Coordinates of C-alpha atoms and ligand atoms in Angstrom, one line a residue:
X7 CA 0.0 0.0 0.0
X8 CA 1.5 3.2 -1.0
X9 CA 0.8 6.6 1.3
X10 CA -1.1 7.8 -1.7
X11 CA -3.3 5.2 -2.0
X12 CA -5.9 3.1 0.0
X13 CA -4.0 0.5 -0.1
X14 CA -7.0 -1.2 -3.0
X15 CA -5.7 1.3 -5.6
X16 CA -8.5 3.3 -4.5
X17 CA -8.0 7.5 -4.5
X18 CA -8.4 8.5 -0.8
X19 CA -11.5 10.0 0.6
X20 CA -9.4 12.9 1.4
X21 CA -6.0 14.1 2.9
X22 CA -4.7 14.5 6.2
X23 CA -1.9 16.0 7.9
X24 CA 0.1 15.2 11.4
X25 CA 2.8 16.7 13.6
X26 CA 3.8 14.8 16.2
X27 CA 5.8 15.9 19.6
X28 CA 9.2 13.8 18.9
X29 CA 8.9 11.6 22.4
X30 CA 8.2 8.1 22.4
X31 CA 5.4 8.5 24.2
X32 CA 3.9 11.3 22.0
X33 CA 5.4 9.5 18.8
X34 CA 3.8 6.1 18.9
X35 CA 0.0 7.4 19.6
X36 CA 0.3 10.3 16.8
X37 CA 2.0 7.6 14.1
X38 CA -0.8 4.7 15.6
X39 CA -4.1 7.3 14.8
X40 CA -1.7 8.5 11.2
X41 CA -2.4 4.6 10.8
X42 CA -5.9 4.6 11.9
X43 CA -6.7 7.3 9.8
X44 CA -5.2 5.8 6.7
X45 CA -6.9 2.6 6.9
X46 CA -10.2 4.5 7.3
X47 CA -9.8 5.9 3.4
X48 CA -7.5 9.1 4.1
X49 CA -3.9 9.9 2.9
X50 CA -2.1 11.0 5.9
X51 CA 1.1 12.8 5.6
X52 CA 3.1 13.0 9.1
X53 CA 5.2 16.2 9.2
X54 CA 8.9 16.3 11.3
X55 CA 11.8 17.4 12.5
X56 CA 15.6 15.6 12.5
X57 CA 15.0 15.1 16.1
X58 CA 13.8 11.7 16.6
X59 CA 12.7 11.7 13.1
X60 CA 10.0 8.6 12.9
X61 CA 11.6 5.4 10.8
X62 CA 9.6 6.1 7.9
X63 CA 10.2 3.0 5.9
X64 CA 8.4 1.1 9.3
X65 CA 4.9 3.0 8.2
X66 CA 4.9 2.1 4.3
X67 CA 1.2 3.2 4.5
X68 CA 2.5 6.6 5.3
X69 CA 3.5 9.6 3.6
X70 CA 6.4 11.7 5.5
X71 CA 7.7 15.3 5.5
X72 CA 10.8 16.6 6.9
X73 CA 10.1 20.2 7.1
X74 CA 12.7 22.6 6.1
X75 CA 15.2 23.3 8.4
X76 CA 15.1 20.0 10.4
X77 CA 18.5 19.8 10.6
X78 CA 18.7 23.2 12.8
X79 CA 15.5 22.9 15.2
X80 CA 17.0 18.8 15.8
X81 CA 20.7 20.8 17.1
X82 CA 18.9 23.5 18.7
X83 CA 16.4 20.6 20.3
X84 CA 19.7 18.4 21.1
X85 CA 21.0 21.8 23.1
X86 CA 18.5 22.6 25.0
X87 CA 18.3 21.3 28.5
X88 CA 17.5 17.0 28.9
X89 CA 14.2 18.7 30.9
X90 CA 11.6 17.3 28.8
X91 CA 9.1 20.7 28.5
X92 CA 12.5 22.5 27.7
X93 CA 12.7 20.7 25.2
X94 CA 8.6 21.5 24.2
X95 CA 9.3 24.8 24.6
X96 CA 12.6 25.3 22.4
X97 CA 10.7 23.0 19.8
X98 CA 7.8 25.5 19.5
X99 CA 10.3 28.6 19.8
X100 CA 12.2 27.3 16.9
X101 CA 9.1 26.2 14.9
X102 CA 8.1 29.9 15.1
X103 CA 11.2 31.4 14.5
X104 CA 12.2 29.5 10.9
X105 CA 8.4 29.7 9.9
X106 CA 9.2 25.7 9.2
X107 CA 5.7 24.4 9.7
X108 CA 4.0 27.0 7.8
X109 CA 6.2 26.7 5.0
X110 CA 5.9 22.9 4.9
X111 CA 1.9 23.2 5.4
X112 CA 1.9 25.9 2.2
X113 CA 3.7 23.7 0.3
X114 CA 1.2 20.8 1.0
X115 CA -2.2 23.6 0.4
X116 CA -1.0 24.0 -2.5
X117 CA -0.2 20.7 -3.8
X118 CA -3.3 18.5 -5.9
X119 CA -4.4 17.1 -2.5
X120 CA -5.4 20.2 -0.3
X121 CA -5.1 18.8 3.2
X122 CA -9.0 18.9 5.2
X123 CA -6.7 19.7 8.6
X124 CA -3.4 19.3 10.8
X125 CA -3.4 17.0 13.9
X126 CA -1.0 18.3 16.4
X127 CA -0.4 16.8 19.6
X128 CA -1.4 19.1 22.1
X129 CA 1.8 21.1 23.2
X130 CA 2.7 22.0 19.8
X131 CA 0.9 25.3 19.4
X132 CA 3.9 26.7 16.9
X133 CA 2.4 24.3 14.9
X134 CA -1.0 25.1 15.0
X135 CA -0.5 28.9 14.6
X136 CA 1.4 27.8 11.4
X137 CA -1.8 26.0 10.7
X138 CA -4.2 29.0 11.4
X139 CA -1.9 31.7 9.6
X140 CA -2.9 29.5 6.6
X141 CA -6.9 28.8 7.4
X142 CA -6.1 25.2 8.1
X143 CA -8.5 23.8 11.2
X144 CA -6.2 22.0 13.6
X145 CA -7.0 18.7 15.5
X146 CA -5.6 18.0 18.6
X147 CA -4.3 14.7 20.1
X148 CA -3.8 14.3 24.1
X149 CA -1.9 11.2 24.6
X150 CA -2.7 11.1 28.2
X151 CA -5.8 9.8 29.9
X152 CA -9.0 12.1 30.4
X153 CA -8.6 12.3 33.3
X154 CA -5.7 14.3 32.9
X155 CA -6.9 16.2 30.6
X156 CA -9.8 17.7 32.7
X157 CA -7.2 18.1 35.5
X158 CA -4.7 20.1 33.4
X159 CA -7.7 22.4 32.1
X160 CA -8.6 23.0 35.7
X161 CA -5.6 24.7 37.4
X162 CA -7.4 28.1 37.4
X163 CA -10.1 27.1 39.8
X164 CA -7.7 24.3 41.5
X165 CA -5.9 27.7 42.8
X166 CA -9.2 29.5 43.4
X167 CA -10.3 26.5 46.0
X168 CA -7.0 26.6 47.5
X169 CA -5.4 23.3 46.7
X170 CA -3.0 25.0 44.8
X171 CA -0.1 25.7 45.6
X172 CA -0.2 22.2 47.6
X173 CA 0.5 22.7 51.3
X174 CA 2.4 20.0 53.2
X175 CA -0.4 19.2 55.3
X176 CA -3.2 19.3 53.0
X177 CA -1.7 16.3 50.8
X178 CA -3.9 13.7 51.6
X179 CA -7.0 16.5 50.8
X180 CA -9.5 15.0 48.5
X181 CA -9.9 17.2 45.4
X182 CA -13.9 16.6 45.7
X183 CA -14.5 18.6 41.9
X184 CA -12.1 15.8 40.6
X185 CA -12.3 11.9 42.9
X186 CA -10.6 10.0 43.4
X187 CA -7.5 12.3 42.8
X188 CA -5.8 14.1 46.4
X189 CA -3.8 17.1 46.3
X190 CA -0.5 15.3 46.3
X191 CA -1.3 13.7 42.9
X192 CA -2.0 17.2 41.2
X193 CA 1.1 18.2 39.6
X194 CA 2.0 21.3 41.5
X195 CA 4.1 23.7 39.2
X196 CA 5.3 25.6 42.2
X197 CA 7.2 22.7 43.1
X198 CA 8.6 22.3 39.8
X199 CA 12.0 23.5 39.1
X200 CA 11.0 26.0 36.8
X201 CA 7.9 27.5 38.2
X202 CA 7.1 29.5 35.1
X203 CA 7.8 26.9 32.5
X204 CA 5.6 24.3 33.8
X205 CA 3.0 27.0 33.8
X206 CA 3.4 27.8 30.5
X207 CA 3.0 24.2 29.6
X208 CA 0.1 23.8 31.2
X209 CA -1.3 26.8 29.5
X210 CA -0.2 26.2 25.9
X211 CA -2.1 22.7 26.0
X212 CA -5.3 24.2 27.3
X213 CA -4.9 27.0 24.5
X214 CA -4.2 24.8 21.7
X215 CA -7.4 22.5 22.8
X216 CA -9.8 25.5 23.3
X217 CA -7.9 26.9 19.4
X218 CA -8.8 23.1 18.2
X219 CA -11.6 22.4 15.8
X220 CA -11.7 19.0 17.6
X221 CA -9.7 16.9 20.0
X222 CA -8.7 12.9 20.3
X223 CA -8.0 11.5 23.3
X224 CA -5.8 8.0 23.6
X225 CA -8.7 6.5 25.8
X226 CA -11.8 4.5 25.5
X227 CA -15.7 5.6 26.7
X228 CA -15.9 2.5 29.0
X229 CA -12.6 3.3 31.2
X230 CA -13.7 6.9 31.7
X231 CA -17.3 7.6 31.3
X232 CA -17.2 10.5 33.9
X233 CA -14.5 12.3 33.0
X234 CA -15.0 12.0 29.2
X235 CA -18.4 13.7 30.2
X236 CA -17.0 16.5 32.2
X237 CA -14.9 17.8 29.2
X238 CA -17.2 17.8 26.8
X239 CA -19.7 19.4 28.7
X240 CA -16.6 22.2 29.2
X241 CA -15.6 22.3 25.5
X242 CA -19.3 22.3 24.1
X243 CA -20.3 21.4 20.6
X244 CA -17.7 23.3 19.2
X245 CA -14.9 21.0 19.9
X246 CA -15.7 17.6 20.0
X247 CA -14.0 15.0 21.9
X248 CA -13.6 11.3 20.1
X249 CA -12.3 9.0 22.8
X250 CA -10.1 6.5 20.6
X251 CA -8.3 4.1 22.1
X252 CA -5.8 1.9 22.7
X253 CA -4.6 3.6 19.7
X254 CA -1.6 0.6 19.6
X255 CA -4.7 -1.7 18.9
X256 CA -6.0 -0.1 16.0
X257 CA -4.0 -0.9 13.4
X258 CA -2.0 -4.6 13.5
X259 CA 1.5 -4.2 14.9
X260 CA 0.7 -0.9 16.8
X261 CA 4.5 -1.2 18.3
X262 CA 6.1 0.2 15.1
X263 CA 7.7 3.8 16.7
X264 CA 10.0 2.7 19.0
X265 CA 13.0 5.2 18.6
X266 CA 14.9 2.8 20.8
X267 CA 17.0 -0.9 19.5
X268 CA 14.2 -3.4 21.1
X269 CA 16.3 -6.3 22.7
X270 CA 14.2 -9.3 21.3
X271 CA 16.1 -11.8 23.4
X272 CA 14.0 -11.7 26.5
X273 CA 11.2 -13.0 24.9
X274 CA 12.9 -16.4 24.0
X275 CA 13.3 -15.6 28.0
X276 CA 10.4 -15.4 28.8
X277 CA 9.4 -18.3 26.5
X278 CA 10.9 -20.6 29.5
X279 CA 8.6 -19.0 32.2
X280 CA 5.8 -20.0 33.8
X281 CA 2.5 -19.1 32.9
X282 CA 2.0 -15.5 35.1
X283 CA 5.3 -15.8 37.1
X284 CA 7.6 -12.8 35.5
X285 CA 7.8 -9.1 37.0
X286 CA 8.1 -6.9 33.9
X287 CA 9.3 -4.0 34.9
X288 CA 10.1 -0.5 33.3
X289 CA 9.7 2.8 33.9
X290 CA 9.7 4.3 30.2
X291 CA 11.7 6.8 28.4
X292 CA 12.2 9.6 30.5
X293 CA 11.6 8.9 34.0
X294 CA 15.2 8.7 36.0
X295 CA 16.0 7.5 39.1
X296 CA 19.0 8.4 42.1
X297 CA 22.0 5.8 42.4
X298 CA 20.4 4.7 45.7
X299 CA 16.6 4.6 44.5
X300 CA 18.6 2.2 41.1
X301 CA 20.3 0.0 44.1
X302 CA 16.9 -0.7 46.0
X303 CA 15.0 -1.9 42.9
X304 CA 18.0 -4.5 42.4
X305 CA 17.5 -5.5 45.5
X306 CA 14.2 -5.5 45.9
X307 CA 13.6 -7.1 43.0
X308 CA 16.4 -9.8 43.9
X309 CA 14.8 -10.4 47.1
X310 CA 11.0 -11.1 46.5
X311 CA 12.2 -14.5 45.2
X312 CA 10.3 -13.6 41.7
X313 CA 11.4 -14.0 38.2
X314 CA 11.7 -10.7 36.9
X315 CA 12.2 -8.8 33.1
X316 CA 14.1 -5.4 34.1
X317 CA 14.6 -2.5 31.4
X318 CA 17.1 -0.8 32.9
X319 CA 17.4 1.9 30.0
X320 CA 20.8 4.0 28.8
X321 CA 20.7 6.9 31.0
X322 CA 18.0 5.6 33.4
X323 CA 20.0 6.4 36.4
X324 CA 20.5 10.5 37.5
X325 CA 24.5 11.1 36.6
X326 CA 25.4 8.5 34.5
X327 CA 25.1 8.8 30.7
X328 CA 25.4 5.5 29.4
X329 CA 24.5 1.9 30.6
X330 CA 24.5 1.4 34.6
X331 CA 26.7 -1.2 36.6
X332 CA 24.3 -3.3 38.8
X333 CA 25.2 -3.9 42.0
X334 CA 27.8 -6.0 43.1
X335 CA 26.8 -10.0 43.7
X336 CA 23.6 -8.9 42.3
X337 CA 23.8 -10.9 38.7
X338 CA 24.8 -14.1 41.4
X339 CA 21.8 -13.4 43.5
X340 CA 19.3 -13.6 40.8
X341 CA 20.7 -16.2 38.4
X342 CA 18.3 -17.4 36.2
X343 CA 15.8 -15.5 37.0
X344 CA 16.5 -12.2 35.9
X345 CA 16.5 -10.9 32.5
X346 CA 17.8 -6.8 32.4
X347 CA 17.5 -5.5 28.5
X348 CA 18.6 -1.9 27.7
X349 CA 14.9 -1.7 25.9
X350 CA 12.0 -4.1 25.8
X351 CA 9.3 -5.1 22.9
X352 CA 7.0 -3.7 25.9
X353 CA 3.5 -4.6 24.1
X354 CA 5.0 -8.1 23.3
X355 CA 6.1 -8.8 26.6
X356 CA 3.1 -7.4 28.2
X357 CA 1.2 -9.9 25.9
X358 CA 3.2 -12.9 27.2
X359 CA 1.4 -15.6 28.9
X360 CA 4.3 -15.3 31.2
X361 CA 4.0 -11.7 32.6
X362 CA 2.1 -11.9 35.7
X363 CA 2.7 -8.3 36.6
X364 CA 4.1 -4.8 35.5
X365 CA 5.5 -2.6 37.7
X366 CA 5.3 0.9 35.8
X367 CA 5.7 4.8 36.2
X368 CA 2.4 4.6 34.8
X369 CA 3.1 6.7 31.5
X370 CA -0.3 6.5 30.1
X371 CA 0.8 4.3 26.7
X372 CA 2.5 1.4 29.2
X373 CA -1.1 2.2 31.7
X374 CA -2.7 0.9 28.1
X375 CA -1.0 -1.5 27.3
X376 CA -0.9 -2.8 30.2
X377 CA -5.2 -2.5 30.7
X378 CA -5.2 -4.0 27.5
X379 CA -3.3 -7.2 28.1
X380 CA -5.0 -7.4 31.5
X381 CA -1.6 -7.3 33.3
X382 CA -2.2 -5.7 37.2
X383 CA 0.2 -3.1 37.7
X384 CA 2.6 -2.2 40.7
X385 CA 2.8 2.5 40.2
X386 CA 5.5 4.4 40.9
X387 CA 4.6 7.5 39.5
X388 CA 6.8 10.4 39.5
X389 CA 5.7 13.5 37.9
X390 CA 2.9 15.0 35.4
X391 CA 0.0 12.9 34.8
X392 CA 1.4 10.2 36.0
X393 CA 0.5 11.1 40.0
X394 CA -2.9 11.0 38.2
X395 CA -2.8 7.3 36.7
X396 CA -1.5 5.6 39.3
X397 CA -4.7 6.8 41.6
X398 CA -6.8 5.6 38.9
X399 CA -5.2 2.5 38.9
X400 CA -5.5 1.6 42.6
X401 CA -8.9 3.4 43.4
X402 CA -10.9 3.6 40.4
X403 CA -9.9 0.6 38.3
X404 CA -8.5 -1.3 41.3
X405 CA -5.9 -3.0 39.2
X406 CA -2.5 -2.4 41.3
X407 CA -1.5 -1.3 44.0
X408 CA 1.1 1.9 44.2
X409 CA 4.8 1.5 45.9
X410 CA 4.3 4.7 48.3
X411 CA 7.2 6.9 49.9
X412 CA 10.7 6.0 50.0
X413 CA 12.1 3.8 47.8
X414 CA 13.7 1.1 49.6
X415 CA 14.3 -2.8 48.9
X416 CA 12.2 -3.9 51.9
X417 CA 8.9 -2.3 50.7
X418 CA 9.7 -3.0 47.4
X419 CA 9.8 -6.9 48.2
X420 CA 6.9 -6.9 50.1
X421 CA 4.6 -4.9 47.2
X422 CA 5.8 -7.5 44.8
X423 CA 4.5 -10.3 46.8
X424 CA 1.2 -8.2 47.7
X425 CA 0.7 -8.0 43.9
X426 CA 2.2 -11.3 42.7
X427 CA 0.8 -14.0 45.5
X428 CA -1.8 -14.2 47.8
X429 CA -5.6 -12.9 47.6
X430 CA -5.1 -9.3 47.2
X431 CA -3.1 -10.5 44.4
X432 CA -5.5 -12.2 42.7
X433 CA -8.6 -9.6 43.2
X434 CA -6.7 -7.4 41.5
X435 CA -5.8 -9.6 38.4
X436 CA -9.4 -10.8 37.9
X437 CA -10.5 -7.1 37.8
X438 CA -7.9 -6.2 35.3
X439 CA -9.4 -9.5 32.9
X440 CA -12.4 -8.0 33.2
X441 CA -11.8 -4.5 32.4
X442 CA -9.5 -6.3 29.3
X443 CA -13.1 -7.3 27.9
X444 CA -14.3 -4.3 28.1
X445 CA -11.8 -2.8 26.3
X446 CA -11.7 -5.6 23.8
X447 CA -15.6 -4.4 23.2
X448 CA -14.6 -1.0 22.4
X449 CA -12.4 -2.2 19.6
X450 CA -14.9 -4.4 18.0
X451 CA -17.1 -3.6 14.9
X452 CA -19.2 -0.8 16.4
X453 CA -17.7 -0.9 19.4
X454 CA -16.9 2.8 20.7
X455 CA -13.9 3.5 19.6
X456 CA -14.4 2.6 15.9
X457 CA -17.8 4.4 15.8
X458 CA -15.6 7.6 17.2
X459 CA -12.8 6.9 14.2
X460 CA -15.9 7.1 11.8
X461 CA -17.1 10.0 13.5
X462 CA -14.0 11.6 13.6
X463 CA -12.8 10.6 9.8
X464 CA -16.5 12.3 8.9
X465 CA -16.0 15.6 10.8
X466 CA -12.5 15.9 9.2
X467 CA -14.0 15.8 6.0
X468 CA -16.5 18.8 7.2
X469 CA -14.0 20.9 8.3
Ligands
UDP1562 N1 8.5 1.0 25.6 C1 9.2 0.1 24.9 N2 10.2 -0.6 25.4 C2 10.6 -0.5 26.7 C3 9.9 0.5 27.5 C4 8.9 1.2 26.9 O1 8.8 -0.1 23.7 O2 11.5 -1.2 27.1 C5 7.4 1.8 25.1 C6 6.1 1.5 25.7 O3 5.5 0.4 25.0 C7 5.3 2.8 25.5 C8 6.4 3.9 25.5 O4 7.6 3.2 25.3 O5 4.6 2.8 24.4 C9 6.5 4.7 26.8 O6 5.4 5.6 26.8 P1 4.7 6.0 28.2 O7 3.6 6.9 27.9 O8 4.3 4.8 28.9 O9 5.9 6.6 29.0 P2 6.9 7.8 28.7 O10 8.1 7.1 28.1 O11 6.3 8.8 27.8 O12 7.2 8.3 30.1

């Protein structure tokens, strides 16, 4: 199937346009609905910089655009500090600055197939002014959960009632407009290191949603009926919301983005496991951890007795760059049933009769993935929307349980056998196969979320 095509030979019913954020967790959703789109009838064109530039030849069906300049916004992306809305914010600042997007968007108007509209993700507004300069409508994609979403449109009154800024004795405070969520899960950018930046994060994806002639949402209408709900009911007709997800489930082989070598080996590892006895355990792309916090997950982990699947990711550990030495005796300790890759096939190994368990940072693709293969989940969230997920998981969904406070090896061991033996264990596994039908409803013929890519394919058109 060519990217101009339907992949029958058939012209497509019309054209489409996409700029992702270049983070793996922002990369895979935007390429996954690119997908989505394309098998619903529409060319879709993905628009990017050198930075993390998507492995084209991995989306055949897709059509892809390095806009001009790329080179210079990947060095002056590759400068700025390893701060991840840093990097957001000298992304925009440079897609204003060279006029990139607008001159790769005019170049594309005027072409024979006029694009109907640009997806952004939702802290790209350089992009989407681009976009309006030219009279394109612009479609935002939040590739976190709902819940999120309403939380991060709600700072101005989360201030008004007090909660914010977060006082040390108020964290346990239920935030009664938004349950289950407690103060101490709201990220608080007065704590941040840069005050004003996370502010001006948190404005810029409100803005571009309330600029948006529509918005997608990585989520599905059965996980969060209530908060789905409460933001369209704050963004009115105007801007409709199409909850579509797991977006990795859309299309067959969702897991084509990874920007990192996936170490195949530990499925042949896993291969020799028994059914639900493995600890899969990662805590994505960006999230670091101390030298001391690194040394009590080893031992933790080498303690609960459990076989365990560790991605201990270049540059996962604060101050050092590369690969990190685990601790001494701690490859005799757990021989043979410990597997530590640089970078997992995560939605392989989360599909592996093996994996009995995940525990996660709860990034909201691995919270997916996760739902979807109806693995429970140990949290450790650690900033952003994360807080957010990981309450979700233990008090709405009641699929894991979080590792709370200080990381250290003795609590560690004793949540892995809370989640992986006993009762407790096994309440929360049959919930999680139960909310895994429900989300294997949403994906079926007329299920939710492909009534909301129809939907969404048809008010495309309209724009
Ligand atoms: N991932 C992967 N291999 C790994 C760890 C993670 O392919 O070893 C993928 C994972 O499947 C998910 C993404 O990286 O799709 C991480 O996104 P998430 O939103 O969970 O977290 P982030 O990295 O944005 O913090």
């Amino acid at each position: 199937a060519g990217a101009r095509d339907r992949g029958d030979g058939r012209a497509p019913r019309g054209h489409v346009v996409l700029f992702p954020l270049p983070f793996q967790g922002h990369l895979s959703p935007m390429l996954q609905l690119a997908r989505a789109l394309h098998a619903r009838g529409l060319a879709a064109t993905v628009l990017h910089t050198a930075y993390n530039a998507p492995d084209a030849p991995a989306h055949p069906e897709l059509a892809f655009v390095a806009v001009p300049s790329a080179d210079a916004i990947a060095r002056a992306l590759a400068a700025a500090p390893r701060d991840g809305i840093a990097k957001i914010m000298a992304l925009n600042a440079a897609i204003e600055a060279s006029g990139c997007a607008r001159d790769a968007l005019a170049s594309l108007m005027s072409g024979p197939e006029r694009p109907a509209c640009l997806v952004i993700d939702a802290a790209l507004p350089g992009a989407q002014k681009a976009a309006a300069e030219l009279g394109l409508p612009t479609i935002v994609l939040h590739t976190g959960s709902a819940a999120a979403f309403r939380l991060f449109r709600s700072y101005a009154m989360l201030r008004e009632k007090g909660y914010l800024p977060a006082k040390e004795s108020e964290l346990n405070r239920p935030v009664e407009e938004m349950p289950p969520l407690r103060v101490s899960d709201l990220f608080d950018p007065s704590k941040y290191f840069n005050e004003e930046m996370a502010n001006k994060i948190l404005a810029l994806s409100t803005e571009t949603t309330t600029n948006s002639s529509g918005t997608v949402v990585n989520t599905f209408e059965a996980l969060e009926t209530p908060e789905l709900r409460s933001v369209r009911d704050e963004l009115g007709a105007t801007i409709p919301v199409f909850a579509i997800g797991p977006l990795h489930k859309l299309t067959s082989n969702g897991d084509r983005s990874s920007l990192l070598d996936q170490d195949r080996s530990c499925i042949e590892w896993l291969d020799t496991k028994e059914p639900g006895s493995v600890l899969y355990v990662s805590f994505g792309s960006v999230v670091m951890v101390s030298q001391d916090e690194f040394k009590e997950v080893a031992w933790g982990l080498a303690n609960s007795g459990r076989p365990f699947l560790w991605v201990v990711r270049p540059g996962l550990v604060i101050g050092v760059s590369g690969k990190s030495e685990l601790p001494e005796g701690f490859v005799e300790a757990v021989e043979g049933r410990c597997k530590v890759v640089d970078w997992a096939p995560q939605t392989e190994v989360l599909a592996h009769h093996a994996v009995g368990g995940f525990w996660t940072h709860n990034g909201w693709n691995s919270t997916l993935e996760s739902i979807y293969e109806g693995v429970p989940m140990l949290s450790r969230p650690i900033f952003g929307d994360q807080l957010v997920t990981a309450r979700y998981v233990q008090e709405t969904w009641q699929i894991g349980f979080r590792v709370e406070g200080k990381l250290e090896r003795g609590k560690i061991e004793e949540a892995i056998r809370r989640l992986m033996e006993g009762e407790e264990g096994a309440e929360v596994k049959q919930r999680a196969d139960e909310l895994k039908k429900k989300i294997l409803i949403c994906l079926k013929n007329g299920g939710s979320t492909q009534q909301a890519i129809d939907k969404l394919v048809d008010h495309m058109l309209s724009l």
